Amino acid sequence: MTKVIIDYEKCEGVECGECAEVCSMEVLTIDEDKIIVKNPEGCSLCEVCTDICPNEAIKLVD
């Protein structure tokens, strides 16, 4: 199973949120004021979220 790690020290949360918007597998979502991993099993390792994150706050580990 893929592990999706978010470095909250780098993450701007809902101020950015593009990673949750572009995730076609709905792995990431915005909950109140932060990005959370809601469905890590659904990650297809497409890396769109890591590519769009301006702060390199998301890491995918297979």
Tab-separated table of N, CA and C in Angstrom:
chain	number	residue	atom	x	y	z
A	1	MET	N	0.836	-1.179	0.000
A	1	MET	CA	0.000	0.000	0.000
A	1	MET	C	0.883	1.245	0.000
A	2	THR	N	0.468	2.229	-0.740
A	2	THR	CA	1.184	3.496	-0.814
A	2	THR	C	0.957	4.301	0.462
A	3	LYS	N	2.013	4.909	0.953
A	3	LYS	CA	1.903	5.785	2.113
A	3	LYS	C	2.020	7.216	1.613
A	4	VAL	N	1.041	8.037	1.942
A	4	VAL	CA	1.025	9.442	1.551
A	4	VAL	C	1.376	10.252	2.790
A	5	ILE	N	2.498	10.955	2.718
A	5	ILE	CA	2.992	11.717	3.866
A	5	ILE	C	2.907	13.203	3.546
A	6	ILE	N	2.296	13.944	4.460
A	6	ILE	CA	2.209	15.401	4.307
A	6	ILE	C	3.051	16.049	5.392
A	7	ASP	N	3.988	16.880	4.972
A	7	ASP	CA	4.823	17.628	5.912
A	7	ASP	C	4.083	18.933	6.227
A	8	TYR	N	3.388	18.947	7.353
A	8	TYR	CA	2.554	20.101	7.697
A	8	TYR	C	3.360	21.364	7.987
A	9	GLU	N	4.646	21.239	8.239
A	9	GLU	CA	5.473	22.430	8.421
A	9	GLU	C	5.668	23.162	7.093
A	10	LYS	N	5.611	22.418	5.992
A	10	LYS	CA	5.755	23.013	4.665
A	10	LYS	C	4.404	23.341	4.033
A	11	CYS	N	3.360	22.639	4.476
A	11	CYS	CA	2.044	22.744	3.856
A	11	CYS	C	1.346	24.044	4.252
A	12	GLU	N	0.759	24.687	3.253
A	12	GLU	CA	-0.004	25.907	3.504
A	12	GLU	C	-1.478	25.607	3.739
A	13	GLY	N	-1.848	24.327	3.738
A	13	GLY	CA	-3.223	23.934	4.010
A	13	GLY	C	-4.223	24.473	3.017
A	14	VAL	N	-5.347	24.928	3.500
A	14	VAL	CA	-6.420	25.358	2.608
A	14	VAL	C	-6.076	26.620	1.836
A	15	GLU	N	-5.055	27.357	2.265
A	15	GLU	CA	-4.652	28.524	1.491
A	15	GLU	C	-4.173	28.093	0.112
A	16	CYS	N	-3.635	26.908	0.030
A	16	CYS	CA	-3.199	26.349	-1.249
A	16	CYS	C	-4.261	25.351	-1.705
A	17	GLY	N	-4.211	24.129	-1.210
A	17	GLY	CA	-5.235	23.129	-1.466
A	17	GLY	C	-5.308	22.553	-2.864
A	18	GLU	N	-4.388	22.961	-3.750
A	18	GLU	CA	-4.431	22.464	-5.117
A	18	GLU	C	-4.237	20.955	-5.186
A	19	CYS	N	-3.470	20.384	-4.266
A	19	CYS	CA	-3.229	18.938	-4.282
A	19	CYS	C	-4.537	18.170	-4.136
A	20	ALA	N	-5.411	18.619	-3.263
A	20	ALA	CA	-6.700	17.952	-3.066
A	20	ALA	C	-7.599	18.134	-4.284
A	21	GLU	N	-7.497	19.281	-4.929
A	21	GLU	CA	-8.328	19.562	-6.102
A	21	GLU	C	-7.943	18.705	-7.304
A	22	VAL	N	-6.657	18.422	-7.469
A	22	VAL	CA	-6.207	17.688	-8.659
A	22	VAL	C	-6.165	16.179	-8.469
A	23	CYS	N	-6.366	15.696	-7.262
A	23	CYS	CA	-6.288	14.257	-6.997
A	23	CYS	C	-7.534	13.560	-7.541
A	24	SER	N	-7.369	12.879	-8.674
A	24	SER	CA	-8.505	12.221	-9.313
A	24	SER	C	-8.968	10.987	-8.538
A	25	MET	N	-8.125	10.460	-7.666
A	25	MET	CA	-8.479	9.276	-6.878
A	25	MET	C	-9.095	9.654	-5.525
A	26	GLU	N	-9.245	10.935	-5.268
A	26	GLU	CA	-9.812	11.464	-4.028
A	26	GLU	C	-9.103	10.930	-2.783
A	27	VAL	N	-7.782	10.888	-2.872
A	27	VAL	CA	-6.962	10.455	-1.744
A	27	VAL	C	-6.823	11.591	-0.731
A	28	LEU	N	-6.688	12.798	-1.230
A	28	LEU	CA	-6.518	13.973	-0.373
A	28	LEU	C	-7.813	14.776	-0.318
A	29	THR	N	-8.055	15.378	0.822
A	29	THR	CA	-9.221	16.235	0.978
A	29	THR	C	-8.878	17.362	1.942
A	30	ILE	N	-9.708	18.373	1.963
A	30	ILE	CA	-9.528	19.486	2.894
A	30	ILE	C	-10.539	19.305	4.016
A	31	ASP	N	-10.041	19.262	5.244
A	31	ASP	CA	-10.899	19.120	6.416
A	31	ASP	C	-10.620	20.297	7.333
A	32	GLU	N	-11.602	21.148	7.451
A	32	GLU	CA	-11.486	22.384	8.204
A	32	GLU	C	-10.328	23.208	7.670
A	33	ASP	N	-9.180	23.197	8.333
A	33	ASP	CA	-8.106	24.082	7.893
A	33	ASP	C	-6.842	23.349	7.467
A	34	LYS	N	-6.968	22.045	7.131
A	34	LYS	CA	-5.764	21.357	6.686
A	34	LYS	C	-6.080	20.241	5.695
A	35	ILE	N	-5.064	19.892	4.926
A	35	ILE	CA	-5.158	18.798	3.970
A	35	ILE	C	-5.001	17.493	4.746
A	36	ILE	N	-5.874	16.535	4.469
A	36	ILE	CA	-5.738	15.238	5.130
A	36	ILE	C	-5.759	14.119	4.088
A	37	VAL	N	-5.189	12.994	4.464
A	37	VAL	CA	-5.185	11.805	3.619
A	37	VAL	C	-6.400	10.988	4.031
A	38	LYS	N	-7.400	10.903	3.139
A	38	LYS	CA	-8.618	10.195	3.527
A	38	LYS	C	-8.709	8.796	2.933
A	39	ASN	N	-7.954	8.534	1.869
A	39	ASN	CA	-8.078	7.253	1.180
A	39	ASN	C	-6.728	6.827	0.607
A	40	PRO	N	-5.750	6.485	1.453
A	40	PRO	CA	-4.418	6.143	0.935
A	40	PRO	C	-4.430	4.901	0.038
A	41	GLU	N	-5.395	3.995	0.243
A	41	GLU	CA	-5.485	2.785	-0.585
A	41	GLU	C	-5.790	3.115	-2.044
A	42	GLY	N	-6.404	4.256	-2.271
A	42	GLY	CA	-6.786	4.645	-3.621
A	42	GLY	C	-5.669	5.290	-4.422
A	43	CYS	N	-4.529	5.556	-3.797
A	43	CYS	CA	-3.428	6.238	-4.481
A	43	CYS	C	-2.859	5.357	-5.596
A	44	SER	N	-2.787	5.918	-6.790
A	44	SER	CA	-2.258	5.187	-7.945
A	44	SER	C	-0.820	5.588	-8.266
A	45	LEU	N	-0.207	6.365	-7.391
A	45	LEU	CA	1.166	6.860	-7.577
A	45	LEU	C	1.325	7.692	-8.845
A	46	CYS	N	0.292	8.424	-9.223
A	46	CYS	CA	0.377	9.263	-10.425
A	46	CYS	C	1.274	10.477	-10.197
A	47	GLU	N	1.454	10.867	-8.943
A	47	GLU	CA	2.320	11.969	-8.515
A	47	GLU	C	1.853	13.357	-8.945
A	48	VAL	N	0.607	13.489	-9.343
A	48	VAL	CA	0.086	14.807	-9.708
A	48	VAL	C	0.109	15.726	-8.492
A	49	CYS	N	-0.238	15.194	-7.330
A	49	CYS	CA	-0.253	16.012	-6.109
A	49	CYS	C	1.148	16.520	-5.760
A	50	THR	N	2.149	15.659	-5.923
A	50	THR	CA	3.514	16.084	-5.604
A	50	THR	C	4.029	17.086	-6.628
A	51	ASP	N	3.600	16.933	-7.876
A	51	ASP	CA	4.029	17.859	-8.926
A	51	ASP	C	3.445	19.253	-8.737
A	52	ILE	N	2.210	19.330	-8.246
A	52	ILE	CA	1.536	20.628	-8.146
A	52	ILE	C	1.849	21.363	-6.832
A	53	CYS	N	2.309	20.640	-5.830
A	53	CYS	CA	2.578	21.267	-4.532
A	53	CYS	C	3.786	22.206	-4.635
A	54	PRO	N	3.569	23.498	-4.426
A	54	PRO	CA	4.675	24.462	-4.569
A	54	PRO	C	5.717	24.359	-3.461
A	55	ASN	N	5.365	23.717	-2.355
A	55	ASN	CA	6.274	23.640	-1.211
A	55	ASN	C	6.881	22.254	-1.011
A	56	GLU	N	6.603	21.347	-1.953
A	56	GLU	CA	7.101	19.973	-1.855
A	56	GLU	C	6.757	19.354	-0.497
A	57	ALA	N	5.501	19.529	-0.082
A	57	ALA	CA	5.044	19.067	1.221
A	57	ALA	C	4.474	17.654	1.192
A	58	ILE	N	4.332	17.049	0.010
A	58	ILE	CA	3.753	15.725	-0.097
A	58	ILE	C	4.806	14.733	-0.571
A	59	LYS	N	4.855	13.601	0.104
A	59	LYS	CA	5.788	12.539	-0.270
A	59	LYS	C	4.992	11.241	-0.398
A	60	LEU	N	5.244	10.499	-1.467
A	60	LEU	CA	4.592	9.203	-1.693
A	60	LEU	C	5.632	8.104	-1.526
A	61	VAL	N	5.311	7.116	-0.696
A	61	VAL	CA	6.208	6.009	-0.436
A	61	VAL	C	5.475	4.722	-0.781
A	62	ASP	N	6.055	3.935	-1.684
A	62	ASP	CA	5.433	2.684	-2.105
A	62	ASP	C	5.983	1.526	-1.328
